[in-house]
Coordinates of C-alpha atoms and ligand atoms in Angstrom, one line a residue:
Chain A
M1 CA -27.8 10.5 6.3
N2 CA -25.6 10.5 3.2
I3 CA -22.7 8.0 2.9
V4 CA -20.0 9.1 0.5
V5 CA -17.6 6.8 -1.3
A6 CA -14.6 8.2 -3.2
M7 CA -13.6 6.0 -6.2
K8 CA -10.8 6.6 -8.7
Q9 CA -11.0 5.6 -12.3
I10 CA -7.9 3.8 -13.4
P11 CA -6.7 1.9 -16.4
D12 CA -7.3 -1.8 -16.2
L13 CA -3.9 -2.9 -15.0
Q14 CA -4.1 -6.4 -16.6
Q15 CA -4.4 -4.7 -20.0
I16 CA -1.3 -2.5 -19.8
R17 CA 1.4 -3.6 -22.2
I18 CA 5.0 -2.6 -21.9
R19 CA 6.9 -1.4 -25.0
N20 CA 10.5 -0.2 -24.7
R21 CA 10.0 -0.3 -21.0
K22 CA 7.2 2.3 -21.3
P23 CA 3.6 1.5 -20.3
I24 CA 1.2 1.7 -23.2
L25 CA -2.1 3.1 -22.0
D26 CA -3.9 3.7 -25.3
D27 CA -7.0 1.6 -25.7
V28 CA -6.7 0.2 -22.2
A29 CA -10.2 0.0 -20.7
L30 CA -11.0 2.2 -17.7
T31 CA -12.4 0.8 -14.5
F32 CA -12.4 1.5 -10.8
G33 CA -9.6 0.2 -8.5
N34 CA -10.3 -3.1 -6.8
I35 CA -10.0 -1.7 -3.3
D36 CA -12.3 1.2 -4.3
K37 CA -14.9 -1.5 -5.1
N38 CA -14.5 -2.8 -1.6
A39 CA -15.1 0.7 -0.3
L40 CA -18.2 0.9 -2.4
E41 CA -19.4 -2.4 -1.1
A42 CA -18.8 -1.3 2.5
G43 CA -20.9 1.8 1.7
V44 CA -23.7 -0.3 0.2
Q45 CA -23.8 -2.5 3.3
L46 CA -23.8 0.5 5.6
K47 CA -26.5 2.1 3.5
E48 CA -28.7 -1.0 3.8
A49 CA -28.1 -1.2 7.6
T50 CA -28.9 2.4 8.3
G51 CA -31.3 3.3 5.5
S52 CA -29.0 6.0 4.1
N53 CA -28.3 7.5 0.6
L54 CA -25.1 6.5 -1.1
I55 CA -23.2 9.0 -3.2
V56 CA -20.0 8.2 -5.1
V57 CA -17.6 11.1 -5.6
S58 CA -15.0 10.8 -8.4
V59 CA -12.5 13.1 -10.1
G60 CA -11.2 12.1 -13.5
T61 CA -11.4 12.4 -17.2
E62 CA -14.6 12.7 -19.3
A63 CA -14.6 8.9 -19.6
L64 CA -15.8 8.8 -16.0
E65 CA -19.3 9.5 -17.2
D66 CA -19.3 6.0 -18.6
T67 CA -17.1 4.3 -16.0
I68 CA -19.3 5.6 -13.1
K69 CA -22.1 3.3 -14.3
E70 CA -20.2 0.4 -12.7
A71 CA -20.6 2.1 -9.3
L72 CA -24.2 3.1 -9.8
A73 CA -25.0 -0.5 -10.9
A74 CA -23.3 -1.9 -7.8
G75 CA -25.4 0.0 -5.4
A76 CA -24.6 3.7 -5.4
D77 CA -27.7 6.0 -5.6
E78 CA -26.0 9.1 -7.1
A79 CA -22.7 10.3 -8.4
Y80 CA -20.9 13.6 -8.0
L81 CA -18.3 13.9 -10.7
V82 CA -15.5 16.3 -11.4
L83 CA -14.5 15.8 -15.0
D84 CA -11.6 17.3 -16.8
D85 CA -9.6 15.9 -19.7
E86 CA -6.7 18.3 -19.3
I87 CA -5.6 17.3 -15.9
G88 CA -4.3 14.0 -16.9
D89 CA -2.5 12.2 -14.1
M90 CA -3.6 14.3 -11.2
E91 CA -1.6 14.7 -8.0
S92 CA -3.0 13.4 -4.7
S93 CA -3.1 17.0 -3.3
S94 CA -5.3 18.2 -6.2
S95 CA -7.6 15.2 -6.2
A96 CA -8.0 15.5 -2.4
R97 CA -8.9 19.2 -2.7
L98 CA -11.5 18.5 -5.4
I99 CA -13.0 15.6 -3.5
A100 CA -13.2 17.7 -0.4
E101 CA -14.9 20.5 -2.3
A102 CA -17.4 18.1 -3.8
I103 CA -18.2 16.6 -0.4
K104 CA -18.8 20.1 1.0
K105 CA -21.7 20.4 -1.4
I106 CA -23.4 17.3 0.2
D107 CA -25.6 17.8 3.3
D108 CA -25.7 15.5 6.3
V109 CA -22.6 13.4 5.5
G110 CA -22.2 10.6 8.0
I111 CA -19.2 8.6 6.7
I112 CA -16.8 9.1 3.9
L113 CA -15.2 5.9 2.6
F114 CA -11.9 5.5 0.7
G115 CA -9.9 2.6 -0.5
E116 CA -6.6 2.0 1.4
G117 CA -4.9 2.9 -1.9
S118 CA -5.9 3.6 -5.5
G119 CA -5.3 0.9 -8.0
D120 CA -2.7 2.8 -10.0
N121 CA -0.8 5.0 -7.6
Y122 CA -1.5 3.2 -4.3
S123 CA -0.1 6.0 -2.2
G124 CA -2.8 6.0 0.5
Q125 CA -2.7 9.8 0.7
V126 CA -6.0 11.1 -0.6
G127 CA -8.2 9.9 2.2
S128 CA -5.9 11.4 4.9
R129 CA -5.7 14.6 3.0
V130 CA -9.5 14.9 2.7
A131 CA -9.9 14.2 6.4
A132 CA -7.4 17.0 7.1
I133 CA -9.1 19.5 4.8
L134 CA -12.5 18.7 6.3
G135 CA -11.1 18.5 9.8
L136 CA -12.6 15.1 10.5
P137 CA -11.5 12.1 12.5
Q138 CA -10.2 9.3 10.4
A139 CA -9.7 5.5 10.8
G140 CA -7.5 3.8 8.1
Y141 CA -7.2 0.2 7.0
A142 CA -10.7 -0.9 8.2
K143 CA -11.6 -4.5 8.2
S144 CA -15.1 -3.9 9.6
I145 CA -17.3 -0.9 10.2
N146 CA -20.4 -0.6 12.3
I147 CA -22.6 2.4 12.7
N148 CA -24.9 2.7 15.7
G149 CA -26.8 5.9 15.9
N150 CA -24.3 8.6 15.4
I151 CA -21.3 6.5 16.5
A152 CA -19.0 4.6 14.1
T153 CA -17.0 1.7 15.4
V154 CA -14.1 0.6 13.1
T155 CA -11.8 -2.3 13.5
R156 CA -8.7 -1.7 11.7
S157 CA -5.8 -3.9 10.8
L158 CA -2.2 -2.8 11.3
E159 CA 0.8 -4.9 10.7
D160 CA 1.1 -6.3 14.2
C161 CA -2.2 -5.6 15.8
E162 CA -5.8 -4.7 15.4
E163 CA -7.3 -1.6 16.8
V164 CA -10.9 -0.9 17.6
L165 CA -11.6 2.8 17.1
E166 CA -14.7 4.8 17.8
A167 CA -15.8 8.3 16.8
E168 CA -18.9 10.4 16.4
L169 CA -20.0 10.9 12.8
P170 CA -18.9 12.3 10.4
I171 CA -15.8 10.2 10.0
V172 CA -13.4 9.3 7.2
V173 CA -12.6 5.6 6.9
S174 CA -10.3 3.8 4.4
V175 CA -10.8 0.1 3.9
I176 CA -8.7 -2.9 3.1
A177 CA -9.6 -5.6 0.5
D178 CA -10.4 -8.1 3.3
I179 CA -13.4 -6.1 4.5
N180 CA -15.8 -7.7 2.0
E181 CA -16.5 -9.3 -1.3
P182 CA -17.9 -6.7 -3.7
R183 CA -21.2 -7.9 -5.2
I184 CA -21.6 -8.3 -9.0
P185 CA -24.5 -6.2 -10.2
S186 CA -27.4 -7.9 -11.9
V187 CA -28.5 -7.1 -15.5
T188 CA -31.4 -5.0 -14.3
Q189 CA -29.2 -3.1 -11.9
I190 CA -26.8 -2.3 -14.8
L191 CA -29.8 -1.2 -17.0
K192 CA -31.1 1.1 -14.2
A193 CA -27.6 2.6 -13.5
G194 CA -27.8 4.9 -16.6
R195 CA -30.9 6.6 -15.1
K196 CA -29.5 7.4 -11.7
P197 CA -28.7 11.0 -11.0
K198 CA -25.2 12.4 -11.9
E199 CA -24.1 15.8 -10.7
M200 CA -21.3 17.3 -12.8
L201 CA -19.5 19.8 -10.6
E202 CA -17.7 22.8 -12.2
L203 CA -14.7 23.2 -10.0
D204 CA -11.4 24.9 -10.6
V205 CA -9.1 22.0 -11.4
T206 CA -5.9 23.9 -11.7
G207 CA -3.7 23.2 -8.7
D208 CA -0.2 23.8 -7.6
S209 CA 2.1 21.1 -8.7
M210 CA 4.1 19.6 -5.9
L211 CA 5.6 16.6 -7.6
E212 CA 7.7 16.0 -10.6
T213 CA 8.1 12.6 -12.3
I214 CA 11.5 12.2 -13.7
S215 CA 10.9 8.8 -15.3
N216 CA 8.4 6.0 -15.2
L217 CA 9.6 2.8 -16.7
A218 CA 9.0 -0.9 -16.4
P219 CA 11.9 -2.6 -14.6
E220 CA 14.3 -4.4 -16.9
M221 CA 13.7 -8.0 -16.7
Q222 CA 15.6 -10.7 -18.4
R223 CA 14.4 -14.2 -17.4
K224 CA 15.6 -17.3 -19.1
Q225 CA 12.1 -18.8 -19.4
I226 CA 13.5 -22.3 -20.0
E227 CA 10.8 -25.0 -19.9
I228 CA 11.8 -28.1 -17.9
E229 CA 9.9 -31.4 -18.1
T230 CA 10.3 -33.1 -14.8
I231 CA 11.0 -32.4 -11.2
E232 CA 14.2 -34.5 -11.5
K233 CA 15.6 -32.3 -14.3
L234 CA 14.6 -29.2 -12.5
L235 CA 16.5 -30.1 -9.3
K236 CA 19.5 -31.1 -11.4
V237 CA 19.5 -27.6 -13.1
L238 CA 19.2 -25.8 -9.8
E239 CA 21.9 -28.0 -8.2
N240 CA 24.2 -27.2 -11.1
E241 CA 23.6 -23.5 -10.6
G242 CA 24.6 -23.9 -6.9
L243 CA 21.2 -22.9 -5.7
L244 CA 20.5 -26.0 -3.6
R245 CA 22.9 -26.3 -0.7
R246 CA 22.1 -29.7 0.4
Chain B
M1 CA 19.6 25.9 10.3
A2 CA 17.0 24.0 8.5
A3 CA 16.3 20.4 9.6
I4 CA 15.1 17.0 8.6
L5 CA 12.6 15.6 11.0
I6 CA 12.1 11.8 11.4
Y7 CA 9.4 9.9 13.2
S8 CA 8.1 6.4 13.3
D9 CA 6.1 4.6 16.0
K10 CA 8.4 1.6 15.5
T11 CA 11.9 2.0 16.8
K12 CA 13.4 -0.3 14.2
L13 CA 11.9 1.8 11.4
A14 CA 12.9 5.0 13.1
F15 CA 16.5 3.7 12.9
E16 CA 16.1 3.2 9.2
L17 CA 14.7 6.7 8.8
L18 CA 17.7 8.0 10.7
N19 CA 20.0 6.4 8.1
A20 CA 17.9 7.8 5.2
A21 CA 18.1 11.2 6.8
Q22 CA 21.8 10.9 7.1
L23 CA 22.0 10.2 3.3
I24 CA 19.8 13.2 2.5
G25 CA 21.7 15.4 4.9
K26 CA 25.2 14.4 3.6
N27 CA 27.0 17.3 2.1
T28 CA 24.3 19.8 3.1
D29 CA 23.9 21.9 6.2
L30 CA 20.6 20.2 7.1
T31 CA 20.6 18.9 10.7
I32 CA 18.7 15.8 11.7
K33 CA 16.1 15.8 14.5
A34 CA 14.3 12.7 15.7
V35 CA 10.9 12.7 17.4
S36 CA 9.6 10.1 19.7
I37 CA 6.1 10.1 21.0
N38 CA 5.0 8.5 24.3
N39 CA 8.0 6.1 24.1
D40 CA 10.8 6.8 26.6
E41 CA 12.7 3.7 25.5
Q42 CA 12.7 4.8 21.9
A43 CA 14.0 8.2 22.8
E44 CA 16.9 6.6 24.6
E45 CA 17.6 4.3 21.7
L46 CA 17.5 7.1 19.2
A47 CA 19.9 9.1 21.3
A48 CA 22.2 6.1 21.4
K49 CA 22.3 6.3 17.6
G50 CA 23.6 9.9 17.9
A51 CA 20.3 11.5 17.2
E52 CA 19.2 14.9 18.5
T53 CA 16.0 13.5 19.9
Y54 CA 12.8 15.4 20.9
K55 CA 10.7 13.4 23.3
I56 CA 7.0 14.1 23.6
I57 CA 5.3 12.5 26.5
N58 CA 1.7 13.2 26.9
P59 CA -0.9 10.5 27.5
E60 CA -3.6 12.6 25.8
L61 CA -1.8 12.2 22.5
N62 CA -3.0 9.0 21.1
L63 CA -1.1 7.3 18.3
A64 CA -4.4 6.1 16.9
D65 CA -5.6 9.7 16.5
T66 CA -4.0 10.5 13.2
G67 CA -5.4 14.1 13.2
A68 CA -3.8 14.8 16.6
M69 CA -0.5 13.1 15.6
A70 CA -0.3 15.2 12.4
S71 CA -0.9 18.4 14.4
A72 CA 1.8 17.4 16.9
L73 CA 4.3 16.7 14.2
L74 CA 3.4 19.9 12.4
Q75 CA 4.0 22.0 15.5
T76 CA 7.3 20.2 16.0
A77 CA 8.4 20.6 12.4
E78 CA 7.6 24.3 12.5
K79 CA 9.3 24.9 15.8
L80 CA 12.4 23.0 14.8
D81 CA 12.5 24.6 11.3
A82 CA 12.2 21.3 9.5
D83 CA 11.1 21.4 5.8
I84 CA 11.5 17.7 5.3
V85 CA 9.7 15.1 7.4
L86 CA 10.6 11.4 7.0
L87 CA 8.0 8.9 8.2
S88 CA 7.9 5.1 7.9
S89 CA 5.6 3.6 5.2
N90 CA 4.0 1.1 7.5
R91 CA 0.3 1.5 7.8
R92 CA 0.3 4.0 10.7
G93 CA 3.1 6.0 8.9
K94 CA 1.3 6.1 5.6
E95 CA -1.9 7.2 7.1
L96 CA -0.1 9.9 9.0
A97 CA 1.9 11.0 5.9
G98 CA -1.1 12.2 4.0
R99 CA -2.6 14.0 6.9
L100 CA 0.6 15.7 7.9
A101 CA 1.4 16.6 4.2
Q102 CA -2.0 18.4 4.0
V103 CA -1.6 20.5 7.1
F104 CA 2.1 21.1 6.4
K105 CA 1.3 22.2 2.8
A106 CA 3.8 19.6 1.6
G107 CA 4.1 17.4 -1.4
C108 CA 4.2 13.8 -0.3
L109 CA 5.5 10.5 -1.6
T110 CA 4.8 7.2 0.2
D111 CA 6.2 3.6 -0.2
V112 CA 9.5 5.0 -1.3
K113 CA 11.9 2.1 -1.8
S114 CA 15.1 4.0 -2.5
M115 CA 16.4 7.5 -2.9
Q116 CA 19.2 9.3 -4.7
T117 CA 20.3 12.7 -3.6
E118 CA 22.1 15.3 -5.6
N119 CA 22.6 19.0 -4.9
G120 CA 19.9 18.9 -2.3
R121 CA 17.5 17.3 -4.8
I122 CA 15.9 14.1 -3.5
E123 CA 14.9 11.6 -6.1
C124 CA 12.5 9.0 -4.7
V125 CA 12.0 5.7 -6.3
R126 CA 8.5 4.0 -6.0
N127 CA 6.3 1.5 -7.7
V128 CA 3.3 2.9 -9.7
L129 CA 0.6 1.3 -11.9
G130 CA 0.3 -1.4 -9.4
G131 CA 4.0 -2.2 -9.7
A132 CA 4.0 -2.5 -13.5
T133 CA 6.4 0.4 -13.6
V134 CA 8.9 2.1 -11.3
A135 CA 8.9 5.8 -11.2
I136 CA 11.6 8.3 -10.1
Q137 CA 9.8 11.2 -8.5
E138 CA 10.8 14.4 -6.8
I139 CA 8.9 16.6 -4.4
I140 CA 9.2 20.1 -5.7
S141 CA 7.3 22.0 -3.0
D142 CA 9.3 23.6 -0.3
K143 CA 7.9 21.3 2.4
K144 CA 8.3 17.6 1.8
V145 CA 6.9 14.5 3.5
I146 CA 8.5 11.2 2.5
A147 CA 7.3 7.9 3.8
I148 CA 9.9 5.2 3.4
S149 CA 9.2 1.5 3.0
P150 CA 10.4 -0.7 5.8
K151 CA 13.8 -2.2 5.1
A152 CA 14.5 0.1 2.2
F153 CA 17.4 1.4 4.3
P154 CA 19.6 -0.4 6.9
A155 CA 19.4 0.8 10.4
A156 CA 21.7 3.7 11.4
A157 CA 24.8 2.8 13.2
D158 CA 25.4 3.7 16.9
E159 CA 27.0 7.0 17.3
V160 CA 28.0 9.3 20.1
G161 CA 26.7 12.8 20.6
G162 CA 23.0 12.0 20.8
T163 CA 20.7 14.2 23.1
I164 CA 17.2 13.9 24.5
N165 CA 15.1 17.1 24.7
E166 CA 11.8 17.0 26.4
Y167 CA 9.3 18.6 24.2
V168 CA 5.7 19.9 24.7
V169 CA 3.0 20.2 22.0
N170 CA -0.6 21.3 22.1
I171 CA -2.8 18.3 21.7
I172 CA -5.7 18.9 19.3
P173 CA -7.8 15.7 19.4
S174 CA -9.8 14.9 16.3
G175 CA -12.4 12.8 18.1
I176 CA -11.0 9.3 17.7
K177 CA -11.2 7.0 20.7
L178 CA -9.1 3.9 21.0
I179 CA -11.4 1.2 22.5
E180 CA -9.3 -1.9 22.2
T181 CA -6.0 -3.2 20.9
R182 CA -5.7 -6.8 19.9
A183 CA -2.4 -8.4 19.2
K184 CA -2.4 -10.3 15.9
A185 CA -1.9 -14.0 16.0
G186 CA 0.7 -15.1 13.5
D187 CA 4.2 -16.2 13.5
S188 CA 7.2 -13.9 13.3
V189 CA 8.7 -15.3 10.2
D190 CA 11.0 -13.0 8.3
I191 CA 10.6 -13.9 4.6
E192 CA 12.7 -10.9 3.6
A193 CA 15.7 -12.5 5.2
A194 CA 15.3 -15.9 3.5
E195 CA 17.7 -16.9 0.8
I196 CA 15.2 -19.4 -0.6
L197 CA 11.5 -19.0 -0.8
V198 CA 8.9 -21.5 -1.6
V199 CA 5.8 -19.6 -2.6
V200 CA 2.2 -20.9 -2.2
G201 CA -0.3 -19.5 -4.7
Q202 CA -4.0 -20.4 -5.2
G203 CA -2.9 -23.1 -7.5
V204 CA -2.0 -25.1 -4.4
E205 CA -5.6 -26.4 -4.2
S206 CA -5.6 -28.1 -0.9
Q207 CA -4.5 -27.1 2.5
E208 CA -3.3 -30.7 3.0
S209 CA -0.4 -29.9 0.7
L210 CA 1.0 -27.4 3.2
P211 CA 2.9 -29.7 5.5
A212 CA 4.8 -31.1 2.5
I213 CA 5.6 -27.6 1.2
M214 CA 6.7 -26.5 4.7
E215 CA 9.0 -29.5 4.9
I216 CA 10.5 -28.8 1.4
A217 CA 11.2 -25.2 2.3
K218 CA 12.8 -26.2 5.6
N219 CA 15.0 -28.8 4.0
L220 CA 16.1 -26.2 1.5
G221 CA 17.0 -23.9 4.3
G222 CA 14.3 -21.5 3.2
E223 CA 10.9 -20.2 4.2
V224 CA 7.4 -20.4 2.8
A225 CA 5.8 -17.3 1.4
C226 CA 2.4 -16.9 -0.3
S227 CA 0.3 -14.8 -2.6
K228 CA -2.2 -12.5 -1.0
P229 CA -5.4 -14.4 -1.5
V230 CA -3.8 -17.5 0.2
A231 CA -3.4 -15.4 3.3
T232 CA -6.4 -13.1 3.2
D233 CA -9.1 -15.2 1.6
K234 CA -8.1 -18.7 2.5
K235 CA -6.3 -17.7 5.7
W236 CA -3.8 -20.5 5.4
F237 CA -1.0 -18.2 6.5
G238 CA -0.6 -14.9 8.3
E239 CA -0.2 -11.7 6.4
E240 CA 3.5 -11.6 7.2
R241 CA 4.1 -14.2 4.5
I242 CA 2.4 -12.2 1.7
L243 CA 4.7 -11.2 -1.2
G244 CA 3.8 -8.2 -3.3
L245 CA 2.6 -4.7 -3.5
S246 CA 0.7 -4.8 -0.2
G247 CA 3.0 -7.5 1.3
K248 CA 6.7 -7.8 1.3
I249 CA 9.3 -7.2 -1.4
C250 CA 11.9 -10.0 -1.3
K251 CA 15.1 -10.6 -3.1
P252 CA 16.0 -14.3 -2.4
D253 CA 18.6 -16.2 -4.4
L254 CA 15.9 -18.7 -5.4
A255 CA 12.1 -18.5 -5.5
I256 CA 10.1 -21.7 -6.3
I257 CA 6.7 -20.5 -7.1
L258 CA 3.8 -22.9 -6.9
G259 CA 0.6 -22.0 -8.7
V260 CA 0.7 -18.2 -8.9
S261 CA -0.8 -16.5 -12.0
G262 CA 1.7 -13.7 -11.8
Q263 CA -0.4 -10.6 -11.6
V264 CA 1.7 -7.5 -11.3
Q265 CA 0.8 -6.8 -7.7
F266 CA 2.3 -10.1 -6.9
T267 CA 5.4 -10.1 -9.2
V268 CA 6.5 -6.8 -7.8
G269 CA 7.3 -8.6 -4.6
I270 CA 9.6 -11.2 -6.2
R271 CA 10.9 -9.8 -9.4
D272 CA 14.3 -9.0 -7.9
A273 CA 14.9 -12.7 -7.0
K274 CA 18.1 -14.0 -8.6
T275 CA 16.5 -17.2 -9.9
I276 CA 12.7 -17.8 -10.3
V277 CA 11.1 -21.2 -10.9
S278 CA 7.4 -21.3 -11.8
I279 CA 5.4 -24.5 -11.5
N280 CA 1.9 -24.0 -13.0
N281 CA -0.5 -26.1 -15.0
D282 CA -1.3 -23.2 -17.3
E283 CA 1.5 -22.7 -19.8
K284 CA 0.1 -19.2 -20.5
A285 CA 0.3 -18.1 -16.9
Y286 CA 2.1 -14.7 -16.8
M287 CA 4.2 -16.0 -14.0
N288 CA 6.0 -18.3 -16.4
Q289 CA 7.3 -15.3 -18.5
M290 CA 8.8 -14.0 -15.3
A291 CA 10.6 -17.2 -14.5
D292 CA 13.9 -18.7 -15.4
Y293 CA 12.7 -22.2 -15.2
V294 CA 9.1 -23.3 -15.9
L295 CA 7.5 -26.6 -15.2
I296 CA 4.1 -27.1 -16.7
A297 CA 2.5 -29.5 -14.3
D298 CA -0.3 -30.1 -11.8
I299 CA 1.0 -29.3 -8.3
K300 CA -0.9 -32.2 -6.8
E301 CA 1.0 -34.5 -9.0
V302 CA 4.5 -33.2 -8.7
L303 CA 4.5 -32.2 -5.0
P304 CA 5.0 -35.8 -3.7
E305 CA 8.0 -36.2 -6.1
L306 CA 9.4 -32.9 -5.0
Q307 CA 8.9 -33.9 -1.3
K308 CA 10.6 -37.2 -1.9
A309 CA 13.6 -35.6 -3.6
I310 CA 14.0 -32.8 -1.0
G311 CA 12.1 -34.0 1.9
Ligands
FAD401 C1 -4.0 -2.8 -4.9 C2 -3.8 -4.3 -4.9 C3 -2.8 -4.8 -4.2 C4 -2.5 -6.2 -4.3 N1 -1.4 -6.7 -3.6 C5 -1.1 -8.0 -3.7 C6 0.1 -8.5 -3.0 O1 0.8 -7.8 -2.3 N2 0.4 -9.8 -3.2 C7 -0.4 -10.6 -4.0 O2 -0.1 -11.8 -4.1 N3 -1.5 -10.2 -4.6 C8 -1.9 -8.9 -4.5 N4 -3.0 -8.4 -5.1 C9 -3.9 -9.4 -5.8 C10 -3.3 -9.8 -7.2 O3 -3.8 -8.9 -8.1 C11 -3.8 -11.2 -7.5 O4 -5.2 -11.3 -7.4 C12 -3.1 -12.4 -6.7 O5 -1.7 -12.2 -6.7 C13 -3.5 -13.7 -7.3 O6 -3.0 -14.8 -6.5 P1 -2.6 -16.2 -7.1 O7 -1.7 -16.0 -8.3 O8 -2.2 -17.0 -6.0 O9 -4.0 -16.7 -7.6 P2 -4.6 -16.9 -9.0 O10 -4.6 -15.7 -9.8 O11 -6.0 -17.6 -8.8 O12 -3.7 -17.9 -9.8 C14 -3.6 -19.3 -9.5 C15 -2.6 -19.9 -10.5 O13 -2.5 -21.3 -10.2 C16 -2.6 -22.1 -11.3 N5 -3.1 -23.4 -10.9 C17 -4.4 -23.7 -10.6 N6 -4.5 -24.9 -10.2 C18 -3.2 -25.5 -10.4 C19 -2.7 -26.8 -10.2 N7 -3.5 -27.8 -9.7 N8 -1.4 -27.0 -10.4 C20 -0.6 -26.0 -10.9 N9 -1.1 -24.7 -11.1 C21 -2.4 -24.5 -10.8 C22 -3.4 -21.3 -12.3 O14 -3.1 -21.6 -13.6 C23 -3.1 -19.9 -11.9 O15 -2.0 -19.4 -12.7 C24 -3.3 -7.1 -5.0 C25 -4.4 -6.5 -5.7 C26 -4.6 -5.2 -5.7 C27 -5.7 -4.6 -6.5
AMP402 N1 -9.4 11.0 -8.5 C1 -10.0 10.4 -7.5 N2 -11.4 10.4 -7.4 C2 -12.0 9.8 -6.4 N3 -11.4 9.2 -5.4 C3 -10.1 9.1 -5.4 C4 -9.3 9.7 -6.4 N4 -8.0 9.5 -6.2 C5 -8.0 8.7 -5.0 N5 -9.2 8.5 -4.6 C6 -9.6 7.8 -3.3 O1 -8.5 7.8 -2.4 C7 -8.1 6.5 -2.2 C8 -6.6 6.5 -2.0 O2 -5.9 6.9 -3.1 P1 -4.3 7.1 -3.2 O3 -4.0 8.2 -2.2 O4 -4.1 7.6 -4.7 O5 -3.7 5.8 -2.9 C9 -8.6 5.7 -3.3 O6 -8.7 4.3 -2.9 C10 -9.9 6.3 -3.6 O7 -10.9 5.9 -2.7

């Protein structure tokens, strides 16, 4: 059986600086979203439990060829990549179509794992869209996944309850950060990662544009940033501002 | 006449969608139609808000089967000539939004926190880059699916003229079985309503500090909130107290933040507070740049003093 994990390359959010309210993305390192790393770890654990093969599918710029090593070092066996520098910030509908096309090229897919949201856009759409394109059952916001034979059992966490869902494979599952603690690859794993197979898919990346971004700016923030030495002084200041109604 | 369709599994959120739909529909000839699925009471309540309500009752349609739900809503939207579908951006709603958008051939935005409408254009405001920036985006495809954050809009007011129409759809199950539902333990605190929040971050090193912090919050007339790892890793609190991108967005008058580093996914939840106090032992903590008043101190040491003054 093949287990597929979809991972999105994103700029390292901690490195983004804001200038004139605009995000500066030049020279910001690329990585995978944190929750996508949880999805990968869930894939690695299922692979170990079921003796499967683990394939990462990712759509992004040419830099992915390098970024993908992170995932191959952390336990993926192969990667299917759709690379294109022109597409820039791709819309969820296009990424979903390309991910689904890539998955169609893989035989015997048992489970397709997503993060609950990508690190940059966090829209939680792509997994659902892929499930729709492939006509598969889906279970979102998983906090645990078990596979027994050809049945997947997923416990998922909603705001006010947990649901235990069951479906025959293949199934699409998105995970939340709570599901696991992603392992840190060892040096040998990192060294080996470069030699693992990578499939570069030639797919038509032009898609209909459904969204328009009118502006994208950091919120204006003016904070006083006054340093106070003691609790006593702090309480006095807050009291003077009428913030403590005691 | 074209329509806006609204649906949420949660009645409270459906009321908010109704209000949002009224905003979009204002000065247009769009009519508003509400869907309720396997929930008689919700249909009644929507009708009491003046909504033209379509009630689908069919035990074979399981809310947990997102594929079947998307197909049910697609059929309803097509039959009622709706080009715009509003869903709630709770977890169920978000999951449904992507699936419905795909089969509806619609552009989709989720986690929409406000909207401006002009000449039939709907500008949606949402956080991107983990909350570092706020984007204004518009769906330009003919069909649109918009998932709106809880509490982004107030509930619609009661109105006369609502109707309930029983409605039948073909159920196309996708193969998901619901085995069990477990209620989540956790208190029903509403941190979004609090005027003062005392926020526990990972810099609060010991669980033994919590009673003092709870007492301080109580005496200030506020509530305790927390950063995500405090709830999800340490399990000191339930998830309903998490501030941030995957938690709640709060706008209290005063936020006293104890030991939070201030990563963007957190600050997005509190940056609209009127006054922010950060207590942190690291003067370089990013949270301090986001604060009006900064106290560089070890929480273990200042907490007893704070408790004495406010406790
Ligand atoms: C997609 C995504 C969504 C996320 N959503 C959220 C969200 O909704 N909410 C959220 O909070 N996080 C969220 N996160 C996680 C977020 O990135 C941070 O990891 C988290 O906010 C860190 O929590 P913290 O500041 O409490 O802990 P830390 O980052 O560990 O910071 C602890 C702080 O306490 C200080 N400190 C330590 N000891 C002391 C002491 N004795 N006295 C005083 N100060 C001390 C330290 O200097 C440090 O600044 C999300 C992450 C991702 C990827
Ligand atoms: N370009 C991409 N390549 C691979 N996987 C992706 C891509 N975009 C999104 N995903 C996957 O879809 C999930 C949800 O993304 P989003 O809908 O953008 O929040 C992510 O957590 C990833 O698992």
